PDB file of C-alpha atoms in Angstrom:
ATOM      1  CA  MET A1289      13.674 -12.537 -17.136  1.00  0.00           C
ATOM      2  CA  VAL A1290      12.020 -15.533 -18.803  1.00  0.00           C
ATOM      3  CA  ALA A1291      11.630 -18.233 -16.211  1.00  0.00           C
ATOM      4  CA  PRO A1292       9.549 -21.417 -16.358  1.00  0.00           C
ATOM      5  CA  ARG A1293       7.140 -22.307 -13.608  1.00  0.00           C
ATOM      6  CA  GLY A1294       8.102 -24.529 -10.719  1.00  0.00           C
ATOM      7  CA  ARG A1295       6.522 -25.934  -7.598  1.00  0.00           C
ATOM      8  CA  ALA A1296       5.576 -23.665  -4.694  1.00  0.00           C
ATOM      9  CA  GLY A1297       5.709 -20.672  -6.986  1.00  0.00           C
ATOM     10  CA  ARG A1298       9.436 -20.916  -7.656  1.00  0.00           C
ATOM     11  CA  LEU A1299      10.761 -19.500 -10.916  1.00  0.00           C
ATOM     12  CA  ASP A1300      12.622 -22.631 -11.947  1.00  0.00           C
ATOM     13  CA  ARG A1301      11.934 -25.847 -13.871  1.00  0.00           C
ATOM     14  CA  SER A1302      10.605 -28.842 -11.989  1.00  0.00           C
ATOM     15  CA  PRO A1303       9.299 -32.068 -13.558  1.00  0.00           C
ATOM     16  CA  SER A1304       5.610 -32.663 -13.069  1.00  0.00           C
ATOM     17  CA  ALA A1305       3.036 -35.145 -14.314  1.00  0.00           C
ATOM     18  CA  PRO A1306       0.318 -34.126 -16.788  1.00  0.00           C
ATOM     19  CA  ARG A1307      -2.655 -32.578 -15.073  1.00  0.00           C
ATOM     20  CA  PRO A1308      -6.340 -32.983 -15.931  1.00  0.00           C
ATOM     21  CA  ILE A1309      -8.404 -30.244 -17.502  1.00  0.00           C
ATOM     22  CA  ALA A1310      -9.731 -27.730 -14.974  1.00  0.00           C
ATOM     23  CA  PRO A1311     -13.000 -28.854 -13.305  1.00  0.00           C
ATOM     24  CA  ALA A1312     -16.283 -27.374 -14.488  1.00  0.00           C
ATOM     25  CA  TRP A1313     -16.850 -25.497 -11.243  1.00  0.00           C
ATOM     26  CA  ALA A1314     -13.854 -23.289 -12.086  1.00  0.00           C
ATOM     27  CA  CYS A1315     -15.791 -21.832 -15.033  1.00  0.00           C
ATOM     28  CA  GLY A1316     -18.631 -20.949 -12.682  1.00  0.00           C
ATOM     29  CA  ILE A1317     -16.245 -19.111 -10.376  1.00  0.00           C
ATOM     30  CA  LEU A1318     -14.867 -17.085 -13.301  1.00  0.00           C
ATOM     31  CA  ALA A1319     -18.391 -16.089 -14.324  1.00  0.00           C
ATOM     32  CA  LEU A1320     -19.120 -14.984 -10.761  1.00  0.00           C
ATOM     33  CA  LEU A1321     -15.946 -12.880 -10.674  1.00  0.00           C
ATOM     34  CA  ILE A1322     -16.990 -11.081 -13.860  1.00  0.00           C
ATOM     35  CA  ALA A1323     -20.455 -10.352 -12.484  1.00  0.00           C
ATOM     36  CA  VAL A1324     -19.065  -8.938  -9.230  1.00  0.00           C
ATOM     37  CA  ALA A1325     -16.532  -6.681 -10.979  1.00  0.00           C
ATOM     38  CA  ALA A1326     -19.059  -5.394 -13.508  1.00  0.00           C
ATOM     39  CA  ARG A1327     -21.133  -3.503 -10.938  1.00  0.00           C
ATOM     40  CA  ALA A1328     -21.131   0.216 -11.664  1.00  0.00           C
ATOM     41  CA  GLY A1329     -19.401   2.892  -9.674  1.00  0.00           C
ATOM     42  CA  THR A1330     -16.865   5.696  -9.914  1.00  0.00           C
ATOM     43  CA  PRO A1331     -13.492   4.431  -8.645  1.00  0.00           C
ATOM     44  CA  GLY A1332     -10.513   6.280  -7.260  1.00  0.00           C
ATOM     45  CA  LEU A1333      -6.905   5.314  -6.487  1.00  0.00           C
ATOM     46  CA  PRO A1334      -6.230   4.243 -10.099  1.00  0.00           C
ATOM     47  CA  PHE A1335      -2.726   2.964  -9.316  1.00  0.00           C
ATOM     48  CA  LEU A1336      -4.360  -0.011  -7.578  1.00  0.00           C
ATOM     49  CA  ALA A1337      -5.522  -1.217 -11.015  1.00  0.00           C
ATOM     50  CA  LEU A1338      -1.897  -1.395 -12.253  1.00  0.00           C
ATOM     51  CA  GLY A1339       0.934  -3.797 -11.689  1.00  0.00           C
ATOM     52  CA  SER A1340       3.746  -2.550  -9.493  1.00  0.00           C
ATOM     53  CA  GLY A1341       6.797  -3.758 -11.440  1.00  0.00           C
ATOM     54  CA  ALA A1342       8.684  -2.752 -14.580  1.00  0.00           C
ATOM     55  CA  ARG A1343       8.195  -6.218 -16.068  1.00  0.00           C
ATOM     56  CA  SER A1344       4.432  -5.867 -15.713  1.00  0.00           C
ATOM     57  CA  ALA A1345       4.479  -2.442 -17.376  1.00  0.00           C
ATOM     58  CA  ALA A1346       6.571  -3.655 -20.333  1.00  0.00           C
ATOM     59  CA  LEU A1347       4.148  -6.554 -20.911  1.00  0.00           C
ATOM     60  CA  ALA A1348       1.177  -4.135 -20.956  1.00  0.00           C
ATOM     61  CA  GLU A1349      -0.051  -5.462 -17.578  1.00  0.00           C
ATOM     62  CA  ALA A1350      -0.757  -8.927 -19.065  1.00  0.00           C
ATOM     63  CA  MET A1351       0.585 -10.606 -15.918  1.00  0.00           C
ATOM     64  CA  THR A1352      -2.321 -12.446 -14.278  1.00  0.00           C
ATOM     65  CA  ALA A1353      -1.093 -15.873 -15.460  1.00  0.00           C
ATOM     66  CA  VAL A1354       2.649 -15.095 -15.162  1.00  0.00           C
ATOM     67  CA  PRO A1355       4.455 -16.138 -11.937  1.00  0.00           C
ATOM     68  CA  ASP A1356       6.474 -13.198 -10.640  1.00  0.00           C
ATOM     69  CA  PRO A1357       7.899 -11.858  -7.341  1.00  0.00           C
ATOM     70  CA  GLU A1358       5.768  -8.696  -7.765  1.00  0.00           C
ATOM     71  CA  ALA A1359       2.527 -10.513  -8.596  1.00  0.00           C
ATOM     72  CA  ALA A1360       0.808  -9.300  -5.409  1.00  0.00           C
ATOM     73  CA  ALA A1361      -0.482  -6.322  -7.399  1.00  0.00           C
ATOM     74  CA  THR A1362      -2.001  -8.443 -10.200  1.00  0.00           C
ATOM     75  CA  ASN A1363      -2.780 -11.962  -8.941  1.00  0.00           C
ATOM     76  CA  PRO A1364      -1.859 -13.215  -5.456  1.00  0.00           C
ATOM     77  CA  ALA A1365      -1.914 -16.827  -6.712  1.00  0.00           C
ATOM     78  CA  ALA A1366       0.940 -16.003  -9.132  1.00  0.00           C
ATOM     79  CA  LEU A1367       3.257 -14.835  -6.352  1.00  0.00           C
ATOM     80  CA  ALA A1368       6.631 -16.473  -7.013  1.00  0.00           C
ATOM     81  CA  VAL A1369      10.142 -16.362  -5.645  1.00  0.00           C
ATOM     82  CA  ARG A1370      13.637 -16.727  -7.050  1.00  0.00           C
ATOM     83  CA  GLY A1371      15.777 -18.924  -4.826  1.00  0.00           C
ATOM     84  CA  ARG A1372      14.632 -18.742  -1.207  1.00  0.00           C
ATOM     85  CA  GLY A1373      13.677 -15.066  -1.188  1.00  0.00           C
ATOM     86  CA  THR A1374      13.448 -11.975  -3.397  1.00  0.00           C
ATOM     87  CA  VAL A1375      13.466  -8.264  -2.616  1.00  0.00           C
ATOM     88  CA  SER A1376      12.132  -5.917  -5.329  1.00  0.00           C
ATOM     89  CA  LEU A1377      12.246  -2.132  -5.558  1.00  0.00           C
ATOM     90  CA  THR A1378      10.619  -0.206  -8.431  1.00  0.00           C
ATOM     91  CA  HIS A1379      10.412   3.494  -9.264  1.00  0.00           C
ATOM     92  CA  GLY A1380       8.025   4.839 -11.883  1.00  0.00           C
ATOM     93  CA  ALA A1381       8.128   8.326 -13.392  1.00  0.00           C
ATOM     94  CA  TRP A1382       4.505   8.527 -14.524  1.00  0.00           C
ATOM     95  CA  ILE A1383       2.774  11.099 -16.721  1.00  0.00           C
ATOM     96  CA  GLN A1384       1.829  14.552 -15.412  1.00  0.00           C
ATOM     97  CA  GLY A1385       4.637  14.543 -12.832  1.00  0.00           C
ATOM     98  CA  ILE A1386       3.315  11.556 -10.843  1.00  0.00           C
ATOM     99  CA  ASP A1387       5.814   9.303  -9.041  1.00  0.00           C
ATOM    100  CA  HIS A1388       4.997   5.655  -8.303  1.00  0.00           C
ATOM    101  CA  ASP A1389       7.277   3.658  -5.981  1.00  0.00           C
ATOM    102  CA  ALA A1390       6.877   0.039  -4.892  1.00  0.00           C
ATOM    103  CA  LEU A1391       8.692  -2.311  -2.524  1.00  0.00           C
ATOM    104  CA  SER A1392       8.082  -6.039  -2.119  1.00  0.00           C
ATOM    105  CA  LEU A1393       9.665  -8.867  -0.126  1.00  0.00           C
ATOM    106  CA  VAL A1394       8.840 -12.484  -1.011  1.00  0.00           C
ATOM    107  CA  ARG A1395      10.039 -15.786   0.413  1.00  0.00           C
ATOM    108  CA  THR A1396       9.055 -19.419   0.754  1.00  0.00           C
ATOM    109  CA  TRP A1397       7.436 -20.583   3.979  1.00  0.00           C
ATOM    110  CA  GLY A1398       7.050 -24.329   3.905  1.00  0.00           C
ATOM    111  CA  ALA A1399       4.906 -25.180   0.881  1.00  0.00           C
ATOM    112  CA  ALA A1400       3.630 -21.594   0.584  1.00  0.00           C
ATOM    113  CA  VAL A1401       5.022 -18.398  -0.893  1.00  0.00           C
ATOM    114  CA  VAL A1402       4.419 -15.335   1.275  1.00  0.00           C
ATOM    115  CA  GLY A1403       5.176 -11.684   0.732  1.00  0.00           C
ATOM    116  CA  ALA A1404       4.858  -8.163   2.060  1.00  0.00           C
ATOM    117  CA  SER A1405       4.540  -5.136  -0.196  1.00  0.00           C
ATOM    118  CA  ALA A1406       4.029  -1.381  -0.138  1.00  0.00           C
ATOM    119  CA  GLN A1407       3.295   1.257  -2.762  1.00  0.00           C
ATOM    120  CA  LEU A1408       3.357   5.049  -2.730  1.00  0.00           C
ATOM    121  CA  VAL A1409       2.013   7.390  -5.423  1.00  0.00           C
ATOM    122  CA  GLN A1410       2.534  11.128  -5.087  1.00  0.00           C
ATOM    123  CA  ALA A1411       2.100  14.344  -7.024  1.00  0.00           C
ATOM    124  CA  ASP A1412       3.239  17.678  -5.588  1.00  0.00           C
ATOM    125  CA  GLY A1413       2.809  21.321  -6.566  1.00  0.00           C
ATOM    126  CA  LEU A1414      -0.787  21.058  -7.815  1.00  0.00           C
ATOM    127  CA  GLU A1415      -2.505  24.443  -8.084  1.00  0.00           C
ATOM    128  CA  ARG A1416      -5.353  25.144  -5.666  1.00  0.00           C
ATOM    129  CA  ARG A1417      -8.334  27.212  -6.812  1.00  0.00           C
ATOM    130  CA  THR A1418     -11.906  27.676  -5.640  1.00  0.00           C
ATOM    131  CA  GLY A1419     -13.007  29.149  -8.999  1.00  0.00           C
ATOM    132  CA  PRO A1420     -11.686  30.759 -12.189  1.00  0.00           C
ATOM    133  CA  SER A1421      -8.708  32.964 -11.343  1.00  0.00           C
ATOM    134  CA  ALA A1422      -5.568  34.326 -12.981  1.00  0.00           C
ATOM    135  CA  ALA A1423      -3.360  32.997 -10.199  1.00  0.00           C
ATOM    136  CA  PRO A1424      -3.800  29.993  -7.893  1.00  0.00           C
ATOM    137  CA  LEU A1425      -4.507  30.393  -4.196  1.00  0.00           C
ATOM    138  CA  GLY A1426      -1.623  28.085  -3.465  1.00  0.00           C
ATOM    139  CA  THR A1427      -0.478  24.534  -4.107  1.00  0.00           C
ATOM    140  CA  PHE A1428      -1.221  21.144  -2.611  1.00  0.00           C
ATOM    141  CA  GLY A1429      -0.115  17.538  -2.961  1.00  0.00           C
ATOM    142  CA  VAL A1430      -1.807  14.188  -3.465  1.00  0.00           C
ATOM    143  CA  TYR A1431      -0.429  11.126  -1.693  1.00  0.00           C
ATOM    144  CA  GLU A1432      -1.833   7.599  -1.966  1.00  0.00           C
ATOM    145  CA  GLY A1433      -0.253   4.508  -0.460  1.00  0.00           C
ATOM    146  CA  THR A1434      -0.803   0.893   0.520  1.00  0.00           C
ATOM    147  CA  ALA A1435       0.877  -1.726   2.686  1.00  0.00           C
ATOM    148  CA  GLY A1436      -0.145  -5.357   2.785  1.00  0.00           C
ATOM    149  CA  VAL A1437       0.643  -9.068   2.853  1.00  0.00           C
ATOM    150  CA  THR A1438       0.056 -11.849   0.312  1.00  0.00           C
ATOM    151  CA  ALA A1439       0.166 -15.655   0.404  1.00  0.00           C
ATOM    152  CA  ALA A1440      -0.025 -18.293  -2.356  1.00  0.00           C
ATOM    153  CA  LEU A1441      -0.398 -22.041  -1.832  1.00  0.00           C
ATOM    154  CA  GLY A1442      -0.797 -25.085  -4.059  1.00  0.00           C
ATOM    155  CA  TRP A1443      -4.111 -26.913  -3.870  1.00  0.00           C
ATOM    156  CA  ARG A1444      -5.526 -30.109  -5.341  1.00  0.00           C
ATOM    157  CA  GLY A1445      -5.117 -30.902  -9.029  1.00  0.00           C
ATOM    158  CA  GLY A1446      -2.204 -28.479  -9.436  1.00  0.00           C
ATOM    159  CA  ILE A1447      -4.351 -25.388  -8.831  1.00  0.00           C
ATOM    160  CA  ARG A1448      -2.710 -22.532  -6.935  1.00  0.00           C
ATOM    161  CA  LEU A1449      -4.772 -20.182  -4.803  1.00  0.00           C
ATOM    162  CA  GLY A1450      -3.744 -16.827  -3.388  1.00  0.00           C
ATOM    163  CA  VAL A1451      -5.079 -14.143  -1.111  1.00  0.00           C
ATOM    164  CA  GLY A1452      -3.837 -10.675  -0.246  1.00  0.00           C
ATOM    165  CA  ALA A1453      -4.892  -7.992   2.220  1.00  0.00           C
ATOM    166  CA  ARG A1454      -3.792  -4.378   2.383  1.00  0.00           C
ATOM    167  CA  LEU A1455      -4.362  -1.117   4.195  1.00  0.00           C
ATOM    168  CA  VAL A1456      -4.909   1.958   2.022  1.00  0.00           C
ATOM    169  CA  ARG A1457      -4.397   5.642   2.838  1.00  0.00           C
ATOM    170  CA  GLN A1458      -5.208   8.678   0.714  1.00  0.00           C
ATOM    171  CA  ALA A1459      -4.317  12.319   1.377  1.00  0.00           C
ATOM    172  CA  VAL A1460      -5.388  15.247  -0.812  1.00  0.00           C
ATOM    173  CA  GLY A1461      -4.240  18.533   0.631  1.00  0.00           C
ATOM    174  CA  THR A1462      -5.413  18.517   4.241  1.00  0.00           C
ATOM    175  CA  GLU A1463      -8.089  15.856   3.716  1.00  0.00           C
ATOM    176  CA  THR A1464      -7.325  12.194   4.429  1.00  0.00           C
ATOM    177  CA  ALA A1465      -9.117   8.868   4.051  1.00  0.00           C
ATOM    178  CA  ASN A1466      -8.305   5.315   5.108  1.00  0.00           C
ATOM    179  CA  GLY A1467      -9.504   1.925   3.994  1.00  0.00           C
ATOM    180  CA  ALA A1468      -8.682  -1.711   3.373  1.00  0.00           C
ATOM    181  CA  GLY A1469      -8.815  -4.096   0.445  1.00  0.00           C
ATOM    182  CA  ILE A1470      -8.672  -7.836  -0.242  1.00  0.00           C
ATOM    183  CA  ASP A1471      -7.386  -9.601  -3.360  1.00  0.00           C
ATOM    184  CA  LEU A1472      -8.249 -13.156  -4.434  1.00  0.00           C
ATOM    185  CA  GLY A1473      -6.688 -15.211  -7.192  1.00  0.00           C
ATOM    186  CA  GLY A1474      -6.317 -18.612  -8.786  1.00  0.00           C
ATOM    187  CA  LEU A1475      -3.826 -20.095 -11.240  1.00  0.00           C
ATOM    188  CA  TYR A1476      -3.920 -23.440 -13.082  1.00  0.00           C
ATOM    189  CA  PRO A1477      -0.881 -24.617 -15.118  1.00  0.00           C
ATOM    190  CA  LEU A1478      -1.509 -27.109 -17.941  1.00  0.00           C
ATOM    191  CA  ASP A1479       2.085 -28.278 -18.171  1.00  0.00           C
ATOM    192  CA  GLN A1480       1.415 -30.801 -20.922  1.00  0.00           C
ATOM    193  CA  VAL A1481       0.594 -27.993 -23.381  1.00  0.00           C
ATOM    194  CA  GLY A1482       2.685 -25.188 -21.864  1.00  0.00           C
ATOM    195  CA  LEU A1483      -0.384 -23.120 -20.995  1.00  0.00           C
ATOM    196  CA  THR A1484      -1.433 -21.422 -17.762  1.00  0.00           C
ATOM    197  CA  VAL A1485      -4.917 -20.041 -17.091  1.00  0.00           C
ATOM    198  CA  ALA A1486      -5.570 -17.654 -14.225  1.00  0.00           C
ATOM    199  CA  ALA A1487      -8.089 -15.258 -12.740  1.00  0.00           C
ATOM    200  CA  SER A1488      -7.998 -12.650  -9.997  1.00  0.00           C
ATOM    201  CA  LEU A1489     -10.444 -10.360  -8.259  1.00  0.00           C
ATOM    202  CA  LEU A1490      -8.715  -7.281  -6.871  1.00  0.00           C
ATOM    203  CA  ASN A1491      -9.532  -4.418  -4.523  1.00  0.00           C
ATOM    204  CA  LEU A1492     -12.519  -5.768  -2.669  1.00  0.00           C
ATOM    205  CA  GLY A1493     -12.995  -3.292   0.155  1.00  0.00           C
ATOM    206  CA  ALA A1494     -13.937   0.253   1.029  1.00  0.00           C
ATOM    207  CA  MET A1495     -12.529   3.660   1.982  1.00  0.00           C
ATOM    208  CA  SER A1496     -13.659   6.171   4.567  1.00  0.00           C
ATOM    209  CA  ASP A1497     -14.912   9.558   3.370  1.00  0.00           C
ATOM    210  CA  LEU A1498     -12.406  11.976   1.893  1.00  0.00           C
ATOM    211  CA  GLY A1499     -13.945  15.269   2.924  1.00  0.00           C
ATOM    212  CA  ARG A1500     -17.627  14.661   2.249  1.00  0.00           C
ATOM    213  CA  GLU A1501     -17.348  11.828  -0.272  1.00  0.00           C
ATOM    214  CA  ALA A1502     -16.070   8.259  -0.170  1.00  0.00           C
ATOM    215  CA  THR A1503     -13.640   7.059  -2.824  1.00  0.00           C
ATOM    216  CA  PRO A1504     -14.546   3.569  -4.082  1.00  0.00           C
ATOM    217  CA  LEU A1505     -11.619   1.242  -4.664  1.00  0.00           C
ATOM    218  CA  PRO A1506     -11.034   0.320  -8.344  1.00  0.00           C
ATOM    219  CA  ARG A1507     -12.429  -3.192  -8.007  1.00  0.00           C
ATOM    220  CA  SER A1508     -11.380  -5.250 -11.015  1.00  0.00           C
ATOM    221  CA  VAL A1509     -11.402  -8.758 -12.422  1.00  0.00           C
ATOM    222  CA  ARG A1510      -8.615 -10.185 -14.570  1.00  0.00           C
ATOM    223  CA  LEU A1511      -8.793 -13.298 -16.742  1.00  0.00           C
ATOM    224  CA  GLY A1512      -5.438 -14.295 -18.193  1.00  0.00           C
ATOM    225  CA  LEU A1513      -3.526 -16.859 -20.253  1.00  0.00           C
ATOM    226  CA  ALA A1514       0.219 -17.439 -20.502  1.00  0.00           C
ATOM    227  CA  TYR A1515       1.954 -19.711 -23.025  1.00  0.00           C
ATOM    228  CA  THR A1516       5.484 -21.081 -22.581  1.00  0.00           C
ATOM    229  CA  GLY A1517       5.387 -23.932 -25.116  1.00  0.00           C
ATOM    230  CA  LEU A1518       8.019 -22.395 -27.415  1.00  0.00           C
ATOM    231  CA  PRO A1519      11.729 -22.180 -26.515  1.00  0.00           C
ATOM    232  CA  ARG A1520      12.796 -18.921 -24.837  1.00  0.00           C
ATOM    233  CA  LEU A1521       9.386 -17.289 -25.418  1.00  0.00           C
ATOM    234  CA  LEU A1522       6.627 -16.245 -23.042  1.00  0.00           C
ATOM    235  CA  ALA A1523       3.354 -14.964 -24.511  1.00  0.00           C
ATOM    236  CA  SER A1524       0.503 -13.681 -22.362  1.00  0.00           C
ATOM    237  CA  ALA A1525      -2.968 -12.313 -22.982  1.00  0.00           C
ATOM    238  CA  GLU A1526      -5.785 -11.213 -20.753  1.00  0.00           C
ATOM    239  CA  LEU A1527      -9.026  -9.352 -20.342  1.00  0.00           C
ATOM    240  CA  GLN A1528      -9.459  -6.847 -17.530  1.00  0.00           C
ATOM    241  CA  ARG A1529     -12.620  -5.157 -16.341  1.00  0.00           C
ATOM    242  CA  THR A1530     -12.340  -2.360 -13.788  1.00  0.00           C
ATOM    243  CA  ARG A1531     -15.253  -0.683 -12.076  1.00  0.00           C
ATOM    244  CA  GLY A1532     -15.995   2.618 -13.769  1.00  0.00           C
ATOM    245  CA  SER A1533     -13.438   2.075 -16.560  1.00  0.00           C
ATOM    246  CA  GLY A1534     -14.918  -0.711 -18.670  1.00  0.00           C
ATOM    247  CA  SER A1535     -12.993  -3.580 -20.247  1.00  0.00           C
ATOM    248  CA  THR A1536      -9.484  -3.554 -21.716  1.00  0.00           C
ATOM    249  CA  GLY A1537      -7.466  -6.133 -23.624  1.00  0.00           C
ATOM    250  CA  HIS A1538      -3.783  -6.803 -22.939  1.00  0.00           C
ATOM    251  CA  LEU A1539      -1.082  -8.694 -24.856  1.00  0.00           C
ATOM    252  CA  GLY A1540       2.518  -9.254 -23.820  1.00  0.00           C
ATOM    253  CA  ALA A1541       5.583 -11.111 -25.102  1.00  0.00           C
ATOM    254  CA  GLU A1542       8.974 -11.791 -23.535  1.00  0.00           C
ATOM    255  CA  PHE A1543      11.899 -13.299 -25.447  1.00  0.00           C
ATOM    256  CA  ALA A1544      15.063 -14.604 -23.795  1.00  0.00           C
ATOM    257  CA  ALA A1545      17.621 -13.245 -26.247  1.00  0.00           C
ATOM    258  CA  HIS A1546      20.398 -14.435 -23.916  1.00  0.00           C
ATOM    259  CA  SER A1547      20.624 -16.217 -20.594  1.00  0.00           C
ATOM    260  CA  ARG A1548      21.067 -12.763 -19.028  1.00  0.00           C
ATOM    261  CA  LEU A1549      18.856 -10.650 -21.301  1.00  0.00           C
ATOM    262  CA  ALA A1550      15.083 -10.640 -21.871  1.00  0.00           C
ATOM    263  CA  LEU A1551      13.366  -8.395 -24.418  1.00  0.00           C
ATOM    264  CA  ARG A1552       9.734  -7.433 -23.771  1.00  0.00           C
ATOM    265  CA  ALA A1553       6.862  -5.765 -25.583  1.00  0.00           C
ATOM    266  CA  GLY A1554       3.135  -5.368 -25.068  1.00  0.00           C
ATOM    267  CA  TYR A1555      -0.053  -3.807 -26.329  1.00  0.00           C
ATOM    268  CA  GLN A1556      -3.065  -2.546 -24.383  1.00  0.00           C
ATOM    269  CA  THR A1557      -6.425  -1.217 -25.555  1.00  0.00           C
ATOM    270  CA  GLY A1558      -8.065   1.802 -23.933  1.00  0.00           C
ATOM    271  CA  GLU A1559      -6.895   4.172 -21.174  1.00  0.00           C
ATOM    272  CA  SER A1560      -4.896   6.272 -23.705  1.00  0.00           C
ATOM    273  CA  ARG A1561      -2.313   3.521 -23.961  1.00  0.00           C
ATOM    274  CA  GLY A1562      -1.115   1.287 -26.777  1.00  0.00           C
ATOM    275  CA  LEU A1563       2.355  -0.159 -27.235  1.00  0.00           C
ATOM    276  CA  SER A1564       4.876  -0.680 -24.451  1.00  0.00           C
ATOM    277  CA  ALA A1565       8.409  -2.057 -24.414  1.00  0.00           C
ATOM    278  CA  GLY A1566      11.182  -2.967 -22.027  1.00  0.00           C
ATOM    279  CA  LEU A1567      13.976  -5.324 -21.103  1.00  0.00           C
ATOM    280  CA  GLY A1568      15.392  -7.299 -18.214  1.00  0.00           C
ATOM    281  CA  VAL A1569      19.013  -7.988 -17.352  1.00  0.00           C
ATOM    282  CA  GLN A1570      20.088 -10.760 -14.953  1.00  0.00           C
ATOM    283  CA  VAL A1571      23.543 -10.723 -13.369  1.00  0.00           C
ATOM    284  CA  GLY A1572      24.038 -13.326 -10.679  1.00  0.00           C
ATOM    285  CA  ARG A1573      21.572 -12.675  -7.863  1.00  0.00           C
ATOM    286  CA  TRP A1574      20.673  -9.238  -9.260  1.00  0.00           C
ATOM    287  CA  ALA A1575      18.037  -8.414 -11.865  1.00  0.00           C
ATOM    288  CA  LEU A1576      17.382  -5.031 -13.475  1.00  0.00           C
ATOM    289  CA  ASP A1577      14.134  -4.286 -15.333  1.00  0.00           C
ATOM    290  CA  TYR A1578      13.089  -1.274 -17.406  1.00  0.00           C
ATOM    291  CA  ALA A1579       9.812  -0.337 -19.140  1.00  0.00           C
ATOM    292  CA  TYR A1580       8.844   2.449 -21.526  1.00  0.00           C
ATOM    293  CA  LEU A1581       5.174   3.461 -21.910  1.00  0.00           C
ATOM    294  CA  PRO A1582       4.094   6.162 -24.381  1.00  0.00           C
ATOM    295  CA  PHE A1583       0.594   7.628 -23.926  1.00  0.00           C
ATOM    296  CA  ASP A1584      -1.824   8.990 -26.523  1.00  0.00           C
ATOM    297  CA  HIS A1585      -3.438  12.444 -26.728  1.00  0.00           C
ATOM    298  CA  GLY A1586      -0.259  14.319 -25.821  1.00  0.00           C
ATOM    299  CA  LEU A1587      -0.188  12.973 -22.264  1.00  0.00           C
ATOM    300  CA  GLY A1588       3.500  12.186 -22.495  1.00  0.00           C
ATOM    301  CA  GLU A1589       5.403   9.042 -21.612  1.00  0.00           C
ATOM    302  CA  ALA A1590       6.154   7.003 -18.513  1.00  0.00           C
ATOM    303  CA  HIS A1591       9.223   5.067 -17.425  1.00  0.00           C
ATOM    304  CA  ARG A1592       9.652   2.325 -14.844  1.00  0.00           C
ATOM    305  CA  LEU A1593      12.913   1.025 -13.443  1.00  0.00           C
ATOM    306  CA  GLY A1594      13.108  -1.919 -11.069  1.00  0.00           C
ATOM    307  CA  ILE A1595      15.835  -3.856  -9.282  1.00  0.00           C
ATOM    308  CA  GLN A1596      15.624  -7.278  -7.619  1.00  0.00           C
ATOM    309  CA  LEU A1597      17.928  -9.184  -5.306  1.00  0.00           C
ATOM    310  CA  SER A1598      17.459 -12.927  -4.760  1.00  0.00           C
ATOM    311  CA  ARG A1599      19.186 -15.298  -2.398  1.00  0.00           C
TER     312      ARG A1599
END
């Protein structure tokens, strides 16, 4: 649902004084993030380059500057909470028979917002072959999952900083690999103009060998903007660069058609994706989110459904 920013990452409206323009050193940090993420490599675990929620999917992943209870997957500094705590559960029916499930728990802890999250991606019944053959030798499954913690805290000048850490496990047939990753993020709201600027560096870490080869994490940098200066409208835009996948552009819009209904749409370049759409329904402490994502080149379509409970 459309929700204005508040202090300590809350999704409510709080009065605040105008803040100065971001210091010059922030631009230097953004340039460093881009340089780090641009280093070449062939990544694996592609789900780590995606958001985990249905709202993120409907907005074409343009979420880096948008406070949200499921922001641990996109920008730890944007981690937010509704009320005192929020529990989110999302199921995604991805293309090619891939399932993507995510669970997150977020709450306030003093002046900070802290959360724990887990994701699981699985595909079963894949045919196993050692060469060209009329019939497969059998089938196998692919399972990839993470579990981690995230914290976001306000800093001087209205800047919010966030950090996340996670354990990663990958299993392909009988082969397994383990690893760990760290996420860093920053968010700076310019309340006087209704604009938020943000950046995150995700998936810093490494994996052990899977069989004879290591699988690099999909290290990525995200630079995002979000605008809330118009009534009932959120507009977001960002640039993402992921190791081995190049750069992609993302646009998202969310309109509060009613106090209980938000309509969403987005557009993404590259990765066989274009338009996306979705909606959010709020009823008391419950929120239900849905996203629809068609893919190009006959790959099919994906659906995400999420539910949240706040207290």
